[in-house]
XYZ file of C-alpha atoms in Angstrom:
237
model
C 20.497 21.357 13.777
C 20.639 17.650 14.601
C 17.069 16.411 14.462
C 15.875 13.591 16.693
C 12.798 11.399 16.484
C 10.801 13.631 18.811
C 11.612 16.635 16.591
C 10.164 14.890 13.535
C 7.100 13.832 15.513
C 6.604 17.372 16.815
C 6.945 18.828 13.324
C 4.387 16.315 12.052
C 1.964 17.055 14.901
C 2.255 20.807 14.355
C 1.672 20.458 10.613
C -1.516 18.471 11.200
C -2.951 21.051 13.592
C -6.126 22.372 12.014
C -5.943 19.733 9.273
C -6.940 16.577 11.130
C -10.244 16.403 9.286
C -8.442 16.324 5.942
C -5.848 13.861 7.238
C -8.413 11.428 8.617
C -10.629 11.848 5.561
C -7.979 10.903 3.000
C -6.736 8.053 5.196
C -10.246 6.659 5.503
C -10.947 7.076 1.790
C -7.688 5.441 0.707
C -8.182 2.615 3.202
C -11.745 1.875 2.111
C -10.830 1.921 -1.582
C -7.850 -0.372 -1.028
C -9.949 -2.752 1.076
C -12.684 -2.941 -1.548
C -10.168 -3.554 -4.303
C -8.403 -6.307 -2.360
C -11.692 -8.072 -1.743
C -12.938 -7.829 -5.298
C -13.262 -11.230 -6.909
C -13.863 -12.173 -10.507
C -12.772 -14.331 -13.399
C -9.881 -11.986 -14.256
C -8.244 -12.402 -10.858
C -4.695 -11.524 -11.982
C -5.932 -8.386 -13.719
C -7.897 -7.423 -10.619
C -4.823 -7.843 -8.408
C -2.720 -5.659 -10.716
C -5.414 -2.978 -10.855
C -5.760 -3.109 -7.052
C -2.022 -2.618 -6.574
C -1.864 0.282 -9.051
C -4.746 2.217 -7.494
C -3.630 1.522 -3.908
C -0.060 2.590 -4.694
C -1.202 5.784 -6.413
C -3.368 6.671 -3.415
C -0.464 5.966 -1.046
C 1.758 8.272 -3.075
C -0.942 10.951 -3.122
C -1.365 10.715 0.643
C 2.401 11.015 1.161
C 2.488 14.103 -1.051
C -0.461 15.593 0.840
C 1.310 15.278 4.182
C 4.557 16.605 2.707
C 2.607 19.670 1.553
C 1.229 20.163 5.072
C 4.666 19.716 6.656
C 5.905 22.546 4.426
C 3.112 24.781 5.688
C 1.465 24.877 2.273
C -2.202 24.456 1.431
C -3.404 20.929 0.726
C -6.864 19.816 -0.303
C -8.588 16.472 -0.742
C -7.760 16.605 -4.456
C -4.049 16.462 -3.599
C -4.662 12.800 -2.815
C -5.061 12.195 -6.555
C -1.845 13.901 -7.642
C -0.258 10.481 -8.053
C -2.776 9.729 -10.809
C -1.745 12.930 -12.567
C 1.864 11.650 -12.631
C 0.792 8.127 -13.514
C 3.720 6.949 -15.677
C 6.704 8.015 -13.520
C 4.959 6.988 -10.293
C 3.946 3.516 -11.477
C 7.280 2.901 -13.196
C 9.102 3.810 -10.001
C 6.765 1.671 -7.913
C 7.452 -1.351 -10.103
C 11.206 -0.832 -9.761
C 10.857 -0.593 -5.965
C 8.946 -3.868 -5.861
C 11.519 -5.585 -8.072
C 14.399 -4.387 -5.877
C 12.714 -5.790 -2.751
C 11.914 -9.080 -4.495
C 15.523 -9.466 -5.671
C 16.775 -8.790 -2.134
C 14.502 -11.525 -0.755
C 15.171 -14.002 -3.563
C 18.309 -15.756 -2.195
C 16.691 -16.469 1.173
C 13.439 -17.573 -0.442
C 15.207 -19.943 -2.834
C 17.267 -21.423 0.022
C 14.158 -21.867 2.150
C 12.261 -23.734 -0.558
C 15.328 -25.787 -1.470
C 15.744 -26.987 2.113
C 12.029 -27.651 2.385
C 12.195 -29.841 -0.697
C 15.262 -31.938 0.165
C 14.730 -32.680 3.855
C 13.709 -36.327 4.503
C 10.707 -35.524 6.693
C 9.656 -39.170 7.070
C 12.986 -39.998 8.717
C 13.040 -37.027 11.046
C 12.224 -37.652 14.662
C 9.674 -35.483 16.406
C 12.334 -34.194 18.792
C 14.353 -32.891 15.847
C 11.501 -30.824 14.428
C 12.051 -28.005 16.904
C 15.582 -27.437 15.614
C 14.442 -27.606 11.985
C 11.655 -25.100 12.578
C 14.138 -22.846 14.354
C 16.473 -23.061 11.381
C 13.685 -22.109 9.007
C 12.801 -19.149 11.205
C 16.426 -17.956 11.267
C 16.663 -18.163 7.488
C 13.380 -16.292 7.144
C 14.535 -13.542 9.519
C 18.115 -13.004 8.330
C 17.776 -13.728 4.612
C 14.228 -12.544 3.890
C 12.862 -10.134 6.501
C 16.066 -8.197 7.236
C 16.948 -7.608 3.557
C 13.404 -6.435 2.797
C 13.482 -4.109 5.829
C 16.854 -2.689 4.784
C 15.745 -2.124 1.199
C 12.480 -0.600 2.400
C 14.334 1.939 4.537
C 16.832 2.792 1.808
C 14.118 3.393 -0.803
C 11.567 4.999 1.525
C 12.231 8.548 0.285
C 11.512 7.681 -3.340
C 7.913 8.961 -3.370
C 8.921 12.280 -1.823
C 11.767 12.730 -4.299
C 9.290 12.178 -7.128
C 7.248 15.083 -5.795
C 10.163 17.503 -5.884
C 11.902 16.037 -8.925
C 9.339 14.686 -11.401
C 12.117 14.217 -13.944
C 13.314 11.295 -11.828
C 11.610 8.009 -12.548
C 12.248 4.316 -12.237
C 15.718 3.322 -11.144
C 16.929 6.945 -11.027
C 14.393 7.814 -8.334
C 15.178 4.675 -6.329
C 18.908 5.337 -6.655
C 18.437 8.934 -5.473
C 16.614 7.694 -2.360
C 19.352 5.122 -1.738
C 21.984 7.842 -1.971
C 20.003 10.186 0.273
C 19.569 7.540 2.963
C 23.264 6.719 3.222
C 24.027 6.768 6.941
C 20.432 7.772 7.751
C 18.469 4.514 7.437
C 18.951 3.686 11.115
C 17.600 7.127 12.081
C 14.432 6.481 10.127
C 14.145 3.052 11.749
C 14.416 4.634 15.204
C 11.725 7.132 14.212
C 9.382 4.358 13.090
C 10.043 2.313 16.234
C 9.197 5.358 18.367
C 5.566 4.920 17.273
C 5.367 1.409 18.708
C 3.436 2.479 21.798
C 0.983 4.471 19.697
C 0.457 1.459 17.443
C -0.451 -0.680 20.445
C -2.942 1.938 21.615
C -4.458 2.131 18.127
C -4.893 -1.645 18.101
C -6.759 -1.420 21.408
C -9.277 0.851 19.678
C -9.976 -1.986 17.214
C -7.994 -0.142 14.569
C -10.035 3.054 14.634
C -7.089 4.948 16.098
C -5.099 4.152 12.956
C -7.127 6.810 11.150
C -5.207 9.369 13.208
C -1.971 7.446 13.666
C -1.290 6.769 9.956
C -1.382 10.498 9.063
C 0.814 11.241 12.079
C 3.393 8.625 11.056
C 3.330 9.610 7.392
C 3.729 13.279 8.252
C 6.683 12.400 10.501
C 8.302 10.549 7.594
C 7.642 13.572 5.384
C 9.292 15.764 8.035
C 12.274 13.388 7.992
C 12.535 13.858 4.235
C 12.181 17.620 4.467
C 14.989 17.843 7.033
C 17.344 15.524 5.164
C 16.552 16.094 1.485
C 19.631 16.505 -0.714
C 20.352 19.491 -2.935
C 19.191 19.158 -6.534
C 22.759 18.752 -7.795
C 23.419 15.772 -5.506
C 20.650 13.411 -6.564
C 22.617 11.002 -8.741
């Protein structure tokens, strides 16, 4: 069966039927915790930022695993949200590798952007020329920073789900397995994500409250995408 975006959305919606209270509850809890951590200030600012990222990432992984469980028609509870903490080492190691891969993909464009910013003789530039310069900076940002990060994000998006099914994978192996799985499928996931654009606009009109329902819906749809396209165990590396 050739799945389309509406099929993934329908599968996600069906899996959440009767579980919206759980879905909204874990989304609200994870959101509040992440918000509080991001707004925590102190003398050990760097340490606070690292701790905030670790806890937020672990909760994100736990939420993804919760919705994957629901998509499979299995029982999930609020405690499933904390399963990422129970697999702390492989999850965090893999998360760090994902971040590094994205940073490396954005590095050439970032370096070029700062290099141009540093060498341009701004005092000699006429006001009428600024529009072209700003446009050039925007093009560099889009093609050499945003597009690479989007591409890498799509290619590694199945990593957290693969960790659930294959805990022996960690770090680069998990990221590589996601990359291999998404070969020829990244654009399908992009189309799926873009299909939520209208819902996102509606959620914004509710001052963000609608995101408590939309985030579980979108995450469950991504989990359904994984479930329909997951590779056999002998084709992970």
